[in-house]
PDB file of C-alpha atoms in Angstrom:
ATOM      1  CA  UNK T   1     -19.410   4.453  29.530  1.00 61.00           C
ATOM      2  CA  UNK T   2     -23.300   5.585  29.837  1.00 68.00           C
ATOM      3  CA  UNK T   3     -24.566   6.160  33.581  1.00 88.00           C
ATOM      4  CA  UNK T   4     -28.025   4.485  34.286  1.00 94.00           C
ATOM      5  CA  UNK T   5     -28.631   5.052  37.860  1.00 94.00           C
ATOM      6  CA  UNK T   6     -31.709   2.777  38.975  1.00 96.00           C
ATOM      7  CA  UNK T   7     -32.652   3.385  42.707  1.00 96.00           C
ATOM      8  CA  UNK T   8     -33.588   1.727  45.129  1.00 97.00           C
ATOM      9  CA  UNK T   9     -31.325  -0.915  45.204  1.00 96.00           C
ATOM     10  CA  UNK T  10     -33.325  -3.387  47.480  1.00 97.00           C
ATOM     11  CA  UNK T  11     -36.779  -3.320  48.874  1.00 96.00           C
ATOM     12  CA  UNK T  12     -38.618  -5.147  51.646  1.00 97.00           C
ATOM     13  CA  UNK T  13     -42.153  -4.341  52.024  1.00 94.00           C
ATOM     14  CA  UNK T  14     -45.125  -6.321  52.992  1.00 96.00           C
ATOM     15  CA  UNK T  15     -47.779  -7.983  50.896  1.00 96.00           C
ATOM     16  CA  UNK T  16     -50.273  -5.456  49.005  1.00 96.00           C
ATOM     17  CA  UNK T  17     -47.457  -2.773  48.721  1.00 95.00           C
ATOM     18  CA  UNK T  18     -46.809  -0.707  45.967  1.00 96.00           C
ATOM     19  CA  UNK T  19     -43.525  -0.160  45.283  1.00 97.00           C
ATOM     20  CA  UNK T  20     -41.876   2.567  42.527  1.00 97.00           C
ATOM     21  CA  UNK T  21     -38.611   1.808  40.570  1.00 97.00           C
ATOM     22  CA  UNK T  22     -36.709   4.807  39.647  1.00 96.00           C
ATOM     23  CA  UNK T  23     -34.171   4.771  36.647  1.00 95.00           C
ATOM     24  CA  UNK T  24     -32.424   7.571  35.360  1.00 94.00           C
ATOM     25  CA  UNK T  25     -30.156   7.996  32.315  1.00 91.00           C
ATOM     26  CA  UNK T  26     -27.466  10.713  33.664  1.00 90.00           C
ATOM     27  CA  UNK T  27     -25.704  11.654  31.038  1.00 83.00           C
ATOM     28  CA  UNK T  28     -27.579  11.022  27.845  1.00 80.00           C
ATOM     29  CA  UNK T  29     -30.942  11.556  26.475  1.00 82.00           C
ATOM     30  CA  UNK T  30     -32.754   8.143  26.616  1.00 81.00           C
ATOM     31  CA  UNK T  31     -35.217   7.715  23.592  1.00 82.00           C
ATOM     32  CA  UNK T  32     -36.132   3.659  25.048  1.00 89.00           C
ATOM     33  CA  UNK T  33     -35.980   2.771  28.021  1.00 92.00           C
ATOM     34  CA  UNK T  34     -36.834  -0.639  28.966  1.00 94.00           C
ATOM     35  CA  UNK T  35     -37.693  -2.862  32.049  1.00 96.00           C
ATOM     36  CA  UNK T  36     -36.154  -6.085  32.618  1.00 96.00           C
ATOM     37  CA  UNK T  37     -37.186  -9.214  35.491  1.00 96.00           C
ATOM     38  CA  UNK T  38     -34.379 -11.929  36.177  1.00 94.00           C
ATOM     39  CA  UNK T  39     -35.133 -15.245  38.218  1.00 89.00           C
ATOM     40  CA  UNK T  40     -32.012 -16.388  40.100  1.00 86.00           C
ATOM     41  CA  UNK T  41     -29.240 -17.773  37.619  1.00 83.00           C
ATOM     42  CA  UNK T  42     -31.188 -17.045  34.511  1.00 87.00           C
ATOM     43  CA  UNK T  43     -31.520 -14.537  32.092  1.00 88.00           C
ATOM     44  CA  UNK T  44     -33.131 -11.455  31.808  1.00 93.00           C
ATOM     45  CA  UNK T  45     -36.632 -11.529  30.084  1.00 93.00           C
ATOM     46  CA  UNK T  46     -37.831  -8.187  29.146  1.00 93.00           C
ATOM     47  CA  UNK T  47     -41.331  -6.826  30.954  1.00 96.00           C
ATOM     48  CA  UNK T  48     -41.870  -3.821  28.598  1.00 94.00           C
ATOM     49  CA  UNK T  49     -40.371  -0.719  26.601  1.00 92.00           C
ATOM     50  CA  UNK T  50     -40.990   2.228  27.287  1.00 90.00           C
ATOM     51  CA  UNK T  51     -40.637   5.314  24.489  1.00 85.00           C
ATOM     52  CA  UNK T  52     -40.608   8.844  25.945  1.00 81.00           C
ATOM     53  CA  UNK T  53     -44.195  10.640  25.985  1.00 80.00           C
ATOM     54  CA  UNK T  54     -45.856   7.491  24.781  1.00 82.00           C
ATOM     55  CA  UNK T  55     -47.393   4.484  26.610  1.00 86.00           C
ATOM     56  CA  UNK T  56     -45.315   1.793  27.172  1.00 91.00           C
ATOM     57  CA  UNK T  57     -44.960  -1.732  25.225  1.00 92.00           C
ATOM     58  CA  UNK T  58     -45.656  -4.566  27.175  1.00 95.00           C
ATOM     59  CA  UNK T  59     -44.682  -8.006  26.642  1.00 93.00           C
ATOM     60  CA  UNK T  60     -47.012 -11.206  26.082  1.00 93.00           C
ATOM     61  CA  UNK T  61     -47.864 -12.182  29.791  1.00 93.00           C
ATOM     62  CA  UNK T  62     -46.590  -9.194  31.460  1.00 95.00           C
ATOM     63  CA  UNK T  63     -49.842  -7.660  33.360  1.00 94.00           C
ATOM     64  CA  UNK T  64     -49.697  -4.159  32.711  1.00 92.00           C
ATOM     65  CA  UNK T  65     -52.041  -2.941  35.196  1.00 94.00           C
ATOM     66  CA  UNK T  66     -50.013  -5.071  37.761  1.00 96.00           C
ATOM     67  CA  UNK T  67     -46.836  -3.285  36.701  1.00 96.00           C
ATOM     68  CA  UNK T  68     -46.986   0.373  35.615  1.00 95.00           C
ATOM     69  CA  UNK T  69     -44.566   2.425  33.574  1.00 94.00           C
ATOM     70  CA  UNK T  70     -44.261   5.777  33.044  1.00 90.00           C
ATOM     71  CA  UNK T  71     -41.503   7.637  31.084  1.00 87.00           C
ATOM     72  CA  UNK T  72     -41.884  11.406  31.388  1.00 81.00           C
ATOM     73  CA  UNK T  73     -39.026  12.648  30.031  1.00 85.00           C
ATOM     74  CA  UNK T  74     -35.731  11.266  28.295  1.00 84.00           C
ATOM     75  CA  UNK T  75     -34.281  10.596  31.264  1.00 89.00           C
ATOM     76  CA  UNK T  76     -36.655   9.489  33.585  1.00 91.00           C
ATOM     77  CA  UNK T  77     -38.657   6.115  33.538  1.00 93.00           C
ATOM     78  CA  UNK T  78     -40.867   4.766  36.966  1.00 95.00           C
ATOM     79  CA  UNK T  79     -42.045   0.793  37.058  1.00 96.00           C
ATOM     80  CA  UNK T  80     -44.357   1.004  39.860  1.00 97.00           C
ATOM     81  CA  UNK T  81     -45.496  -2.798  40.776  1.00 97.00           C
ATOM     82  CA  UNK T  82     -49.074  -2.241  42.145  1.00 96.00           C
ATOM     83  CA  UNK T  83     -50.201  -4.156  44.946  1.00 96.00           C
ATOM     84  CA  UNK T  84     -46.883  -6.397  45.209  1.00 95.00           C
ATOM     85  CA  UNK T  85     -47.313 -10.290  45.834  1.00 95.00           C
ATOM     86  CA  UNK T  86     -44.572 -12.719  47.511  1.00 95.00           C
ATOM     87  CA  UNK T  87     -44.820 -14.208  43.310  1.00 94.00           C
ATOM     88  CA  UNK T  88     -43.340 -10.981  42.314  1.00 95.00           C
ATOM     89  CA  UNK T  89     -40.516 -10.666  44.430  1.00 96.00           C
ATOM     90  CA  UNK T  90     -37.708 -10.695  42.080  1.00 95.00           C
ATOM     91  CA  UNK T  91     -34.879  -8.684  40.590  1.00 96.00           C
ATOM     92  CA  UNK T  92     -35.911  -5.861  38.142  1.00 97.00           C
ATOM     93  CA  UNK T  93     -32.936  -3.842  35.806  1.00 97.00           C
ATOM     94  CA  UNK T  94     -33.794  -0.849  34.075  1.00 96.00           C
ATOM     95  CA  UNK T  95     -32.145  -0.202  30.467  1.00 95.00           C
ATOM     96  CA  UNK T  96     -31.704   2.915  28.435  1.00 92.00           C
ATOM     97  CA  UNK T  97     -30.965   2.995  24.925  1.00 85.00           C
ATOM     98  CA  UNK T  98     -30.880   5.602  22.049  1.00 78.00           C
ATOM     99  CA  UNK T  99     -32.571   4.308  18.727  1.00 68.00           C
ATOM    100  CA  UNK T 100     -29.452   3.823  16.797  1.00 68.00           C
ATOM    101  CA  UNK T 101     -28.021   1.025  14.931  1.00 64.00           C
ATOM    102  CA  UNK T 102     -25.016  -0.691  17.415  1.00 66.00           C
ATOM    103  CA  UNK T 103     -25.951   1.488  20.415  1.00 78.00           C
ATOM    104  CA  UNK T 104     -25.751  -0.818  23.306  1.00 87.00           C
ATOM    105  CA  UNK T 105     -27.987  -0.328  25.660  1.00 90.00           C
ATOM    106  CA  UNK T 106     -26.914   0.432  29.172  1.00 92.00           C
ATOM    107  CA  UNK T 107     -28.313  -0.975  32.609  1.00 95.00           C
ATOM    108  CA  UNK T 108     -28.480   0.062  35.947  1.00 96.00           C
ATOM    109  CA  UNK T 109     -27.516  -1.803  39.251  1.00 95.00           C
ATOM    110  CA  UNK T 110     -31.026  -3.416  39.924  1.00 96.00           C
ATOM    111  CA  UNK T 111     -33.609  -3.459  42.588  1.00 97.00           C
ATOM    112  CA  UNK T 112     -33.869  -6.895  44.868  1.00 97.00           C
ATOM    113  CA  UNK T 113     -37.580  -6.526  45.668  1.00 97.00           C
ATOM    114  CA  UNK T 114     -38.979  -9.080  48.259  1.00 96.00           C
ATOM    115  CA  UNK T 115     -42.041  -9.475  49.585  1.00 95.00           C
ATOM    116  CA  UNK T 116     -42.899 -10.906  52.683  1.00 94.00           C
TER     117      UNK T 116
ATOM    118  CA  UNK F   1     -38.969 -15.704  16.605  1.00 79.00           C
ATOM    119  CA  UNK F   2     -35.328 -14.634  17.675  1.00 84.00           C
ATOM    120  CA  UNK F   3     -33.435 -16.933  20.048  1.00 90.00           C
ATOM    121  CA  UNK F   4     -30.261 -17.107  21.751  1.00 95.00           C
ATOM    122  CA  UNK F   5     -28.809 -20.164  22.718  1.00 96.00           C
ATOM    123  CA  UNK F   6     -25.317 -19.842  25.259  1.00 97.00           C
ATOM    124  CA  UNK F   7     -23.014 -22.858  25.693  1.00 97.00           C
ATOM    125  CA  UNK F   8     -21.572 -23.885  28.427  1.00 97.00           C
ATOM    126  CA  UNK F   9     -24.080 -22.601  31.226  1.00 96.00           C
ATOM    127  CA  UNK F  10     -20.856 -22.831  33.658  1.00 97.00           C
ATOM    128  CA  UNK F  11     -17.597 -22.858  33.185  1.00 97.00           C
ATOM    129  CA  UNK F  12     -14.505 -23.072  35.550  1.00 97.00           C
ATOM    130  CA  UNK F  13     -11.145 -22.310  34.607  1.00 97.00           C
ATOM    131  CA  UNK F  14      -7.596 -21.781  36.446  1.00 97.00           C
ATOM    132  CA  UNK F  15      -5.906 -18.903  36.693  1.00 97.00           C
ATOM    133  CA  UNK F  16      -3.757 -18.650  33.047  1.00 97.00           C
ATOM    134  CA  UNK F  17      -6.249 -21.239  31.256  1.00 97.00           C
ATOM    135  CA  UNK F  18      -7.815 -19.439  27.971  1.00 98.00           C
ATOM    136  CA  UNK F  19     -10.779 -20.762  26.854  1.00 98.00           C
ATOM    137  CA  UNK F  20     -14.221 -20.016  24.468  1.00 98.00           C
ATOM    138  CA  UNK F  21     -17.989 -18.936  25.225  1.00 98.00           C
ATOM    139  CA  UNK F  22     -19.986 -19.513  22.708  1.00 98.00           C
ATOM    140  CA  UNK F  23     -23.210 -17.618  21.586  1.00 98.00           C
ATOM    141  CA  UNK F  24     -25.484 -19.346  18.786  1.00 97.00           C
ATOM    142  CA  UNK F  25     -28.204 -17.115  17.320  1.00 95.00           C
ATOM    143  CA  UNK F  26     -31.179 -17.214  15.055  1.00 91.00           C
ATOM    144  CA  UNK F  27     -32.469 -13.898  13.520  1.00 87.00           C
ATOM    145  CA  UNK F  28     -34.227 -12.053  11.060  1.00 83.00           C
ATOM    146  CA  UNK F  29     -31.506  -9.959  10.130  1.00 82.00           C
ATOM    147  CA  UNK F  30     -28.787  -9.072  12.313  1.00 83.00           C
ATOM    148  CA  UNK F  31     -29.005  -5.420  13.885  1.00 85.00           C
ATOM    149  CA  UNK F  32     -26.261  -6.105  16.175  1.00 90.00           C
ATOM    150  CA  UNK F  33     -24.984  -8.575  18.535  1.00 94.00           C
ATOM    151  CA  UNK F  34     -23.568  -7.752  22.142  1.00 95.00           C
ATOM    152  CA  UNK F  35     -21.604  -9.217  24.657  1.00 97.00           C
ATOM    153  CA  UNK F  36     -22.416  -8.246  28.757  1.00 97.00           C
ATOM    154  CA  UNK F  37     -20.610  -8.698  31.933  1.00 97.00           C
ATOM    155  CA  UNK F  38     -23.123  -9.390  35.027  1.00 96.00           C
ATOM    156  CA  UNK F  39     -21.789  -9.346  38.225  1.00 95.00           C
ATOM    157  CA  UNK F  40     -23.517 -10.995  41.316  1.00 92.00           C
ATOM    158  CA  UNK F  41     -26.440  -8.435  42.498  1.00 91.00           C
ATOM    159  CA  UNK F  42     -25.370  -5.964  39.679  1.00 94.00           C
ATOM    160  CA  UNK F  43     -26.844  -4.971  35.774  1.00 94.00           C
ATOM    161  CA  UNK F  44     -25.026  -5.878  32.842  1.00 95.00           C
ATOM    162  CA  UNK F  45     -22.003  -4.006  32.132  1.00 95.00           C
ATOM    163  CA  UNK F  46     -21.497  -4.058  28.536  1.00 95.00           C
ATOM    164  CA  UNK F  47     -18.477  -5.250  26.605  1.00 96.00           C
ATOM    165  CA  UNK F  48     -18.700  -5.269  22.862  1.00 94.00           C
ATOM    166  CA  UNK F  49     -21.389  -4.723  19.725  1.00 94.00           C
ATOM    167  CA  UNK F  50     -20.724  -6.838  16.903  1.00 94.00           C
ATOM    168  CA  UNK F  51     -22.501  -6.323  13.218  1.00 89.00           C
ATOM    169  CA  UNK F  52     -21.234  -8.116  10.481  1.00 90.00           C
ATOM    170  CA  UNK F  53     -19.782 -11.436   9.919  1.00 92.00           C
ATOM    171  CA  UNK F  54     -16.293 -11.722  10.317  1.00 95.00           C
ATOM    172  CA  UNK F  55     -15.670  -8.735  12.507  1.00 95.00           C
ATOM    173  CA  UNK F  56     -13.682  -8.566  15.876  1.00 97.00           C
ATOM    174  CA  UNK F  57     -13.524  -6.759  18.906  1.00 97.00           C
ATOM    175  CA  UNK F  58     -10.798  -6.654  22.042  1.00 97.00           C
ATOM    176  CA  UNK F  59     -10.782  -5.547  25.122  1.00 95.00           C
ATOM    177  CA  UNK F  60      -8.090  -6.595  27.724  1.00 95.00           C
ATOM    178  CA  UNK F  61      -7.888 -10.364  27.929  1.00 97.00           C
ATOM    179  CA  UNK F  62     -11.518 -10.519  26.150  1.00 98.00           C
ATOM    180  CA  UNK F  63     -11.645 -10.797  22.461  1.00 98.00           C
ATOM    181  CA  UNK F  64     -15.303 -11.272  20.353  1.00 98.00           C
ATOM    182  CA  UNK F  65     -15.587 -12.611  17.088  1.00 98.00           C
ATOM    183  CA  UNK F  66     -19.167 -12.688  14.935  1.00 96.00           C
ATOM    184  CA  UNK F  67     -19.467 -15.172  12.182  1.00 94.00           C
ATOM    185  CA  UNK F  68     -23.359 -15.448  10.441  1.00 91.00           C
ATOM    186  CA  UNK F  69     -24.732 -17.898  12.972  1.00 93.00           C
ATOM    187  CA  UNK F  70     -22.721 -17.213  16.331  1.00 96.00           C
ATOM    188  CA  UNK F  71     -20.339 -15.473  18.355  1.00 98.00           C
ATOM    189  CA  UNK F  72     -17.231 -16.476  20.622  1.00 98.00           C
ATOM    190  CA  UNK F  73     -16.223 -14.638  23.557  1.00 98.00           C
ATOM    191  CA  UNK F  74     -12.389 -15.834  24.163  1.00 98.00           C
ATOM    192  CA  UNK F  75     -10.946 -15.061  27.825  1.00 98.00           C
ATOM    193  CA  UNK F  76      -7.403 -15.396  26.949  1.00 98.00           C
ATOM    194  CA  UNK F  77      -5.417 -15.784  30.107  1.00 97.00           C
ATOM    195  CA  UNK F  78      -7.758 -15.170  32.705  1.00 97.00           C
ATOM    196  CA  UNK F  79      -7.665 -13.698  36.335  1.00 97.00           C
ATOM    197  CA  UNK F  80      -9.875 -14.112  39.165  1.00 97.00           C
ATOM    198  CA  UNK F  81     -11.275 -11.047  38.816  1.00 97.00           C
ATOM    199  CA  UNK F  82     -12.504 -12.086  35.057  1.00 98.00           C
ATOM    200  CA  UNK F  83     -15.286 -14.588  36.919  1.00 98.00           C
ATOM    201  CA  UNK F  84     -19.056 -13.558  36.285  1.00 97.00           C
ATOM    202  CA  UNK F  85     -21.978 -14.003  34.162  1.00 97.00           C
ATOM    203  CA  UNK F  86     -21.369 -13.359  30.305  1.00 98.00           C
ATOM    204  CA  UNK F  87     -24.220 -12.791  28.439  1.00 97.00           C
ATOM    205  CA  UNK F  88     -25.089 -12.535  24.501  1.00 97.00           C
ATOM    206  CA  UNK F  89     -27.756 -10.603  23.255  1.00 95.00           C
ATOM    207  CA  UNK F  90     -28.994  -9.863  19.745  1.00 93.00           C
ATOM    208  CA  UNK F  91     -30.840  -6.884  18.547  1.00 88.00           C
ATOM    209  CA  UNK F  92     -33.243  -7.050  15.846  1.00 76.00           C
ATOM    210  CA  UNK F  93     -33.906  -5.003  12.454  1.00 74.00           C
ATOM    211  CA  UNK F  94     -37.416  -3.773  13.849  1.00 72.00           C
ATOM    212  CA  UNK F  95     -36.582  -1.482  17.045  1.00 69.00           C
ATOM    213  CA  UNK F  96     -33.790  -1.907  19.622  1.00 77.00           C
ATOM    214  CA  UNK F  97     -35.269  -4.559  21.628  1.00 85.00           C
ATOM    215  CA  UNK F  98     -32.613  -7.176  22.641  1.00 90.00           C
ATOM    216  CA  UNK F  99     -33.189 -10.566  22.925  1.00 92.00           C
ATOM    217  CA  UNK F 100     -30.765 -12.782  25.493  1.00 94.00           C
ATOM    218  CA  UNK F 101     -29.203 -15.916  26.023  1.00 95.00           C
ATOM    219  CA  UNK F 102     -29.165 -17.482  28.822  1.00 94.00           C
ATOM    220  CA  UNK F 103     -25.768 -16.804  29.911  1.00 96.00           C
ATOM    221  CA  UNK F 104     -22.411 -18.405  31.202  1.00 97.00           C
ATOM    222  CA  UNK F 105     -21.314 -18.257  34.249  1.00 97.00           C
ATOM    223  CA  UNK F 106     -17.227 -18.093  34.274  1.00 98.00           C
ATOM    224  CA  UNK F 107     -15.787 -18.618  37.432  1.00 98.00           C
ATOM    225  CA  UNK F 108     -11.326 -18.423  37.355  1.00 98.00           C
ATOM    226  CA  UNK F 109     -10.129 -20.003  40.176  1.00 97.00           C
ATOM    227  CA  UNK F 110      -6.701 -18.334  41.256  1.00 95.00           C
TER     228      UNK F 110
END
């Protein structure tokens, strides 16, 4: 299958960090990408998609100057959470998707961020 | 508004014992439906896409089946290495955005 690689895996950092999420699609050309938060034993609620070239779609609620995304190319999207809070400690998955009908979209491994 | 509604939240089986998840959906038109694997600490590996009513998909022990208003995921003789989070997700006509359900979290005891 597809090969989302999504790096770091976990992050420690102290209050007022900013921390940048890497996620790259290796072996196809990602139209979407998209940004996903999950909360221990739930599901995952999507932040924002991001199209290649163009700014990214943000969901209701999601601060978009408190998390950035930027998706320069077709296989490289950045979430860069600005200023980090313990409130935003969390697990964050990447996706990348081609805009087809029935294409799955395909996740990487997460980053655990935690702030102390 | 699309929604996904997962039943049961947990589930724990024996080694051998089949059973059914079931994923309930309401959409404005189907784009596709899809089925996920999570493993603790890890993104969701994906399993099947479903589109039309009546269609079915296999893989190993794991068979889905799509009918207009939800899906099943049946574990048919499962191992311990079948336990994690399954998770149903529904893509709508307008752009690829997926919506999820909560999950169920399948643990096979050997």
């Amino acid at each position: 299958g597809a090969v989302v690689s999504q790096h770091p895996s976990r992050v420690i950092c102290k209050s007022g960090t900013s921390v940048k999420i890497e996620c790259r699609s290796l072996d196809f050309q990602a139209t979407t990408m998209f940004w996903y938060r999950q909360f221990p034993k739930q599901s995952l609620m999507l932040m924002a998609t991001s199209n290649e070239g163009s700014k990214a779609t943000y969901e209701q609620g999601v601060e978009k100057d408190k998390f950035l995304i930027n998706h320069a190319s077709l296989t490289l999207s950045t979430l860069t959470v600005t200023s980090a809070h313990p409130e935003d400690s969390s697990f964050y998955i990447c996706s990348a998707g081609r805009d087809r009908r029935n294409q799955p979209q395909h996740f990487g491994d997460g980053t655990r961020l935690s702030i102390l | 508004e699309d929604q996904v509604t997962q039943s049961p939240e947990a589930l724990r089986l024996q080694e051998g014992e089949s059973s059914s998840l079931n994923c309930s959906y309401t959409v404005s038109g189907l784009r596709g439906l899809f089925w996920y694997r999570q493993d603790p600490g890890k993104g969701p590996e994906f399993l099947f896409t479903l589109y039309s009513a009546g269609e079915e998909k296999e893989k190993e022990r794991l068979k889905a089946t799509l009918t207009k208003k939800e899906s099943f995921l049946h574990i048919t003789a499962p191992k311990p290495e079948d336990s994690a989070t399954y998770l149903c997700a529904v893509q709508a006509p307008a752009g690829n955005k997926l919506t999820f359900g909560g999950g169920t979290r399948v643990l096979v005891k050997p």
